Short mmCIF file of C-alpha atoms and ligand atoms in Angstrom, two decimals:
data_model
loop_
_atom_site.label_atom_id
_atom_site.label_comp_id
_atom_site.label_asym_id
_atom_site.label_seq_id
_atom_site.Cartn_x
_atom_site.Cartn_y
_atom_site.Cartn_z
CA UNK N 128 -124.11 153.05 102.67
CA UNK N 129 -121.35 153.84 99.91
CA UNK N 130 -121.64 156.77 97.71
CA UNK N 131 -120.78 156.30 93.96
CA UNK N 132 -119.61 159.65 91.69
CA UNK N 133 -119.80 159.11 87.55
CA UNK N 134 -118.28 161.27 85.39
CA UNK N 135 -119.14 161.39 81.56
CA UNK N 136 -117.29 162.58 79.20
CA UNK N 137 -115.74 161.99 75.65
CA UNK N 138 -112.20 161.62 77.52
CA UNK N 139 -110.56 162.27 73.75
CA UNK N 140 -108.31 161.99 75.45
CA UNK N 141 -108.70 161.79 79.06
CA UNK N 142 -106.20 165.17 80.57
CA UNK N 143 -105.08 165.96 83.73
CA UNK N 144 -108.13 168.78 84.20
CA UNK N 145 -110.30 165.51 84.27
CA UNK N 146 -107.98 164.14 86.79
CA UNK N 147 -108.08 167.26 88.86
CA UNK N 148 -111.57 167.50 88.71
CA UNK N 149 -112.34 163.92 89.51
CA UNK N 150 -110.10 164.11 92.73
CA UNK N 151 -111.55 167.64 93.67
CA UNK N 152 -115.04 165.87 93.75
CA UNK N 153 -114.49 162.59 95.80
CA UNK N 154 -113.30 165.10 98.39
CA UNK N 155 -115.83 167.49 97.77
CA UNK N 156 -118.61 165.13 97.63
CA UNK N 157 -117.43 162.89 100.15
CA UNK N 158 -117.33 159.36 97.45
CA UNK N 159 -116.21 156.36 98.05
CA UNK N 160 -115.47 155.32 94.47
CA UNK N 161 -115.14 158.03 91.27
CA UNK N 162 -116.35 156.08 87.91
CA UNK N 163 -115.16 157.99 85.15
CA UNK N 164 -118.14 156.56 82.11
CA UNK N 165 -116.46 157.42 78.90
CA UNK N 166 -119.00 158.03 75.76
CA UNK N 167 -118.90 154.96 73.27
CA UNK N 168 -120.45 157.15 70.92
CA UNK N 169 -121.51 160.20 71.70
CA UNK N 170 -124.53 161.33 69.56
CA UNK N 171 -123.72 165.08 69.78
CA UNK N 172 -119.88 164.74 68.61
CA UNK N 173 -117.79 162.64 66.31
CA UNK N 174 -114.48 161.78 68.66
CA UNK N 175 -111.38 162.21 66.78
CA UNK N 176 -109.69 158.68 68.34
CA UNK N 177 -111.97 155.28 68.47
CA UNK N 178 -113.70 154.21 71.37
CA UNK N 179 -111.20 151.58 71.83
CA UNK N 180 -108.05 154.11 72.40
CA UNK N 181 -110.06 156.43 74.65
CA UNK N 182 -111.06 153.99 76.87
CA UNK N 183 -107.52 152.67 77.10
CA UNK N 184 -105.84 156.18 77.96
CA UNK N 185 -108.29 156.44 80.72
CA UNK N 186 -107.42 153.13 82.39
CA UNK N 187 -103.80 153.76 82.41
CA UNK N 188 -104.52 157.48 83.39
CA UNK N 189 -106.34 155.86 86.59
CA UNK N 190 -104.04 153.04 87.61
CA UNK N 191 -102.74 155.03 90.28
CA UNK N 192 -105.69 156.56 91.67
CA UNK N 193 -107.42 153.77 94.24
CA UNK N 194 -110.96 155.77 94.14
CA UNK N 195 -110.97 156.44 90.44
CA UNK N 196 -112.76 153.84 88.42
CA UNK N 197 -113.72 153.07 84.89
CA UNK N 198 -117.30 152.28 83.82
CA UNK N 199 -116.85 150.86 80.31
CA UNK N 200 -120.41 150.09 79.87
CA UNK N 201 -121.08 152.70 76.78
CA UNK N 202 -118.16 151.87 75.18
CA UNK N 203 -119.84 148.04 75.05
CA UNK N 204 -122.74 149.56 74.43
CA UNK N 205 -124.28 149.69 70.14
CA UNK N 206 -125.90 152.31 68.88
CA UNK N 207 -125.53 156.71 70.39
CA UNK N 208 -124.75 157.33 73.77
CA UNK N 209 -127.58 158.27 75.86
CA UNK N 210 -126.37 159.53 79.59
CA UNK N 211 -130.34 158.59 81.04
CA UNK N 212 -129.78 154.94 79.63
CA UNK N 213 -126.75 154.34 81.76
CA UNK N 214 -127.91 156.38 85.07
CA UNK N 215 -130.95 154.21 84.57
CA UNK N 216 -128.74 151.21 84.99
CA UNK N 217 -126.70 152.46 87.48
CA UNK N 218 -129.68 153.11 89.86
CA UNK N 219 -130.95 149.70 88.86
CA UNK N 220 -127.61 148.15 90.13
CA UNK N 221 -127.30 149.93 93.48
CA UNK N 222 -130.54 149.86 94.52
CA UNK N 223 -133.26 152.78 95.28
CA UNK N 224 -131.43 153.61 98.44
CA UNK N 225 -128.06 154.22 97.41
CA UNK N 226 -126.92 158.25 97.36
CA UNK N 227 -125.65 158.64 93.64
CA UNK N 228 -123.96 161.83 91.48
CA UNK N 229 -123.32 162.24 87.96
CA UNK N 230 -120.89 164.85 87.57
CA UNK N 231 -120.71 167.49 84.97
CA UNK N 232 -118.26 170.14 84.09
CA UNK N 233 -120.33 173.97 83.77
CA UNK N 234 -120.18 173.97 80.35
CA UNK N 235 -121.30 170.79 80.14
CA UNK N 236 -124.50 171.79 82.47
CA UNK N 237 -125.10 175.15 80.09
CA UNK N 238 -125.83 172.54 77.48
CA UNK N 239 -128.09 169.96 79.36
CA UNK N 240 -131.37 170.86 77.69
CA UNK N 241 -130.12 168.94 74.47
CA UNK N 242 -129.43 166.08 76.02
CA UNK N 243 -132.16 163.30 75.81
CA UNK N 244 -134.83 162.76 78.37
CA UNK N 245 -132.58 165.17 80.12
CA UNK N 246 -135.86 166.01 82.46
CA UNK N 247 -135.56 162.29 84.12
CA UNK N 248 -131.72 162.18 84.84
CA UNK N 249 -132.43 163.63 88.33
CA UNK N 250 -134.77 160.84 88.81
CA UNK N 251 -132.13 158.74 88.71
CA UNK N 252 -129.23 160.17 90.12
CA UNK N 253 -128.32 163.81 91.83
CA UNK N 254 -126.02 166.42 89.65
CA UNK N 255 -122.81 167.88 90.95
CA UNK N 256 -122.20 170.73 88.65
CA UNK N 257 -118.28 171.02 88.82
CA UNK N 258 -117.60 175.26 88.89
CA UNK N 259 -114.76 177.15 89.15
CA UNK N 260 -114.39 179.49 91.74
CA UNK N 261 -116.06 182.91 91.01
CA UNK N 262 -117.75 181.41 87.41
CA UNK N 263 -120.96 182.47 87.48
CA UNK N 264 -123.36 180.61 86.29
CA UNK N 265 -125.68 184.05 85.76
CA UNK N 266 -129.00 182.40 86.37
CA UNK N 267 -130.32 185.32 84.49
CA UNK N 268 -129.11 184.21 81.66
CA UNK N 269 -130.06 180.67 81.91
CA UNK N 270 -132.89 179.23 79.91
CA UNK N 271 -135.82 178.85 81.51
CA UNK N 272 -135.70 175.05 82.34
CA UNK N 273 -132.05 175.12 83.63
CA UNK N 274 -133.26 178.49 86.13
CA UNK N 275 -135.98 176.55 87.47
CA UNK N 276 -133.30 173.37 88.46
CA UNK N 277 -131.62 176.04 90.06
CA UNK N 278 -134.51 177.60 91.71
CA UNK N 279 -135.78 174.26 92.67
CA UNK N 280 -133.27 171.48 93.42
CA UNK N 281 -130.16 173.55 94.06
CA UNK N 282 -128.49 172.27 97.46
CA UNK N 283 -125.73 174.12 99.03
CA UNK N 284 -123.86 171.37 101.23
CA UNK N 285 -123.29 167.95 99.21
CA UNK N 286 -122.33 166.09 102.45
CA UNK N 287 -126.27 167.15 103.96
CA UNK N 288 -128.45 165.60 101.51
CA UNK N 289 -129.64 162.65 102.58
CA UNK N 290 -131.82 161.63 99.40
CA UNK N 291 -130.20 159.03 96.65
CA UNK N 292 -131.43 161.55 93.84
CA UNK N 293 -132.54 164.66 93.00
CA UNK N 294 -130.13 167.68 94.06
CA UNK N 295 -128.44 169.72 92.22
CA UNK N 296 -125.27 171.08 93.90
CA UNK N 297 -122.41 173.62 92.35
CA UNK N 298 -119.41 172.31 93.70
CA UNK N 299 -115.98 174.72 93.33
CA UNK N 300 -113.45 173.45 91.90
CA UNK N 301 -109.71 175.15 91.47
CA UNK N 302 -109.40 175.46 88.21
CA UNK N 303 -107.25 173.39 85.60
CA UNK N 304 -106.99 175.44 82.50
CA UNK N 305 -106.54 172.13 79.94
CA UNK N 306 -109.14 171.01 77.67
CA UNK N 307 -108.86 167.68 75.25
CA UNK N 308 -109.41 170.38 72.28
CA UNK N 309 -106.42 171.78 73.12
CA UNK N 310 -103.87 168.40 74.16
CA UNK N 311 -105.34 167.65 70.35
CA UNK N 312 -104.02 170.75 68.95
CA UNK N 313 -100.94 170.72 70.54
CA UNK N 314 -100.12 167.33 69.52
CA UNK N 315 -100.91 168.04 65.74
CA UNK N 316 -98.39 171.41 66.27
CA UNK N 317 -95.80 168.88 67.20
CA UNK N 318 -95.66 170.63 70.61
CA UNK N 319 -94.69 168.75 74.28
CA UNK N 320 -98.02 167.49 75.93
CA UNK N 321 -96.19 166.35 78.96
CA UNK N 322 -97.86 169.15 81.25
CA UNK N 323 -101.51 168.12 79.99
CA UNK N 324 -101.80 164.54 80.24
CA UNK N 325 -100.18 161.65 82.64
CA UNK N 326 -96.87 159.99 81.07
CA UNK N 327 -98.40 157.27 80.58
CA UNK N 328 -101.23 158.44 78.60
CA UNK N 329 -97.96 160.71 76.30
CA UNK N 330 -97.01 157.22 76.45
CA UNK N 331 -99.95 155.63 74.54
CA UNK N 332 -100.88 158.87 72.15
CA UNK N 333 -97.77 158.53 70.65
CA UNK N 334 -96.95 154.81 70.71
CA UNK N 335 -100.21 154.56 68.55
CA UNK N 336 -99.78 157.68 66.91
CA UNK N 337 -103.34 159.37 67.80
CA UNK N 338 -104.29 162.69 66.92
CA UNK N 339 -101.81 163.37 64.10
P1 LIG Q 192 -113.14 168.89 74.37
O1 LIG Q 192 -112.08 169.96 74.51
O2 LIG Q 192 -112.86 167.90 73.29
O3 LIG Q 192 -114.53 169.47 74.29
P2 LIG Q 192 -113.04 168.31 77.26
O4 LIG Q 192 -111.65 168.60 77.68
O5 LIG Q 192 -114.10 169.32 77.66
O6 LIG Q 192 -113.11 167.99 75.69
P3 LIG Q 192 -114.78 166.07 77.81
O7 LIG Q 192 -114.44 164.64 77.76
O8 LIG Q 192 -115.70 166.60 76.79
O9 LIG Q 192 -113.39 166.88 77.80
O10 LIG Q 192 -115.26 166.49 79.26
C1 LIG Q 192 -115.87 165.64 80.20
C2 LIG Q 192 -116.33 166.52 81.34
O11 LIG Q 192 -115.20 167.11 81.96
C3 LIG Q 192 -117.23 167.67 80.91
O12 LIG Q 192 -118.31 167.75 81.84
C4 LIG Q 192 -116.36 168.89 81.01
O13 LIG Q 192 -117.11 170.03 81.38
C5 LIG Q 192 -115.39 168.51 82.11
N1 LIG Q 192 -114.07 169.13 81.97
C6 LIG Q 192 -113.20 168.96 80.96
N2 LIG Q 192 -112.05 169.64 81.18
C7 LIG Q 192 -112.20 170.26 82.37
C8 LIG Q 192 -111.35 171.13 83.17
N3 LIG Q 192 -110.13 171.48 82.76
N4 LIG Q 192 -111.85 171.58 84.34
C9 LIG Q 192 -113.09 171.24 84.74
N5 LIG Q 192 -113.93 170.41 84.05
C10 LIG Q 192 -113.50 169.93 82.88
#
């Protein structure tokens, strides 16, 4: 049976610490196929470029990745971006038995409690927390809820679980210090983003003239 990875994010725009991430995790989590599920619109943020654009740069960021995907569906989507209404799909689409992950970065996972129905994602699909090396996620200083996944559902070996939902694993990653905050910045500074983002993604931001 084939094992599916999604990765949500705002991709605004989509940066080569996504990229290294993504690839870390299809090895890490043994996937067949890496869907990167960019946020139409993201109820907690306002993206600085339109849906449109975003999902664009991460189409021509993948074209030369054969396991990385795109899963457009909340860009086609109306209305906010809810994560459990598209891992409710997915699971609908491949079946009960089918092993699926949603990945999120650890920053991401510090902030799960806000997200809706955030209880019921693991229903769904299991969570591959994406860490850096040595990051601590200092349970201790967790809220409650998040502890208790921890104390509950944590997994230590991906590859082991034999369940399609449910764990939580923490999966090192080596770290890529770029964030979409700062390709942003640098791009309203004037400054080279050529080390941040694939060429043909430079390509796009500035044909279109994004994030000036
Ligand atoms: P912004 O700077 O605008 O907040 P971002 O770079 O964090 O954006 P998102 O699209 O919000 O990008 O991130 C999607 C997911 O990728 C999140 O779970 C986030 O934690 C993770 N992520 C982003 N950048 C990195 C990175 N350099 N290393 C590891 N994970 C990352």
């Amino acid at each position: 049976m084939k094992t599916h990875g999604y990765f949500g994010g705002t991709f605004d725009p989509i940066h080569n610490g996504h990229l290294s991430v993504a690839t870390q995790l299809v090895e890490s989590l043994g996937l067949d196929t890496l869907w990167f599920l960019p946020a139409g619109d993201p109820w907690q943020r306002q993206p600085t470029a339109n849906k449109e654009d975003r999902l664009n740069m991460v189409k021509l960021a993948l074209n030369t990745y054969p396991l990385l995907n795109v899963d457009e569906r909340e860009v086609h989507r109306h209305g906010p971006t809810y994560t459990i209404d598209s891992v409710k799909e997915i699971r609908h689409e491949h079946g009960l038995e089918a092993p699926l992950w949603f990945i999120i970065g650890a920053d991401s996972f510090l902030n799960l409690t806000t997200w809706r129905d955030w209880q019921h994602l693991l229903d769904y699909v299991h969570i591959a927390i994406a860490c850096r090396p040595n990051y601590d996620l200092k349970k201790e200083q967790l809220p409650p809820a998040l502890r208790s996944i921890l104390d509950n559902k944590l997994e230590g070996d991906p590859k082991l679980i034999n369940t399609p939902s449910g764990k939580v694993s923490i999966i090192p990653i080596i770290e890529s210090p770029v964030s979409a905050t700062q390709v942003r910045e640098c791009i309203r500074q004037h400054e080279d983003i050529r080390s941040l983002v694939p060429l043909s993604v430079n390509h796009y931001i500035h044909q279109y003239h994004l994030y000036q």
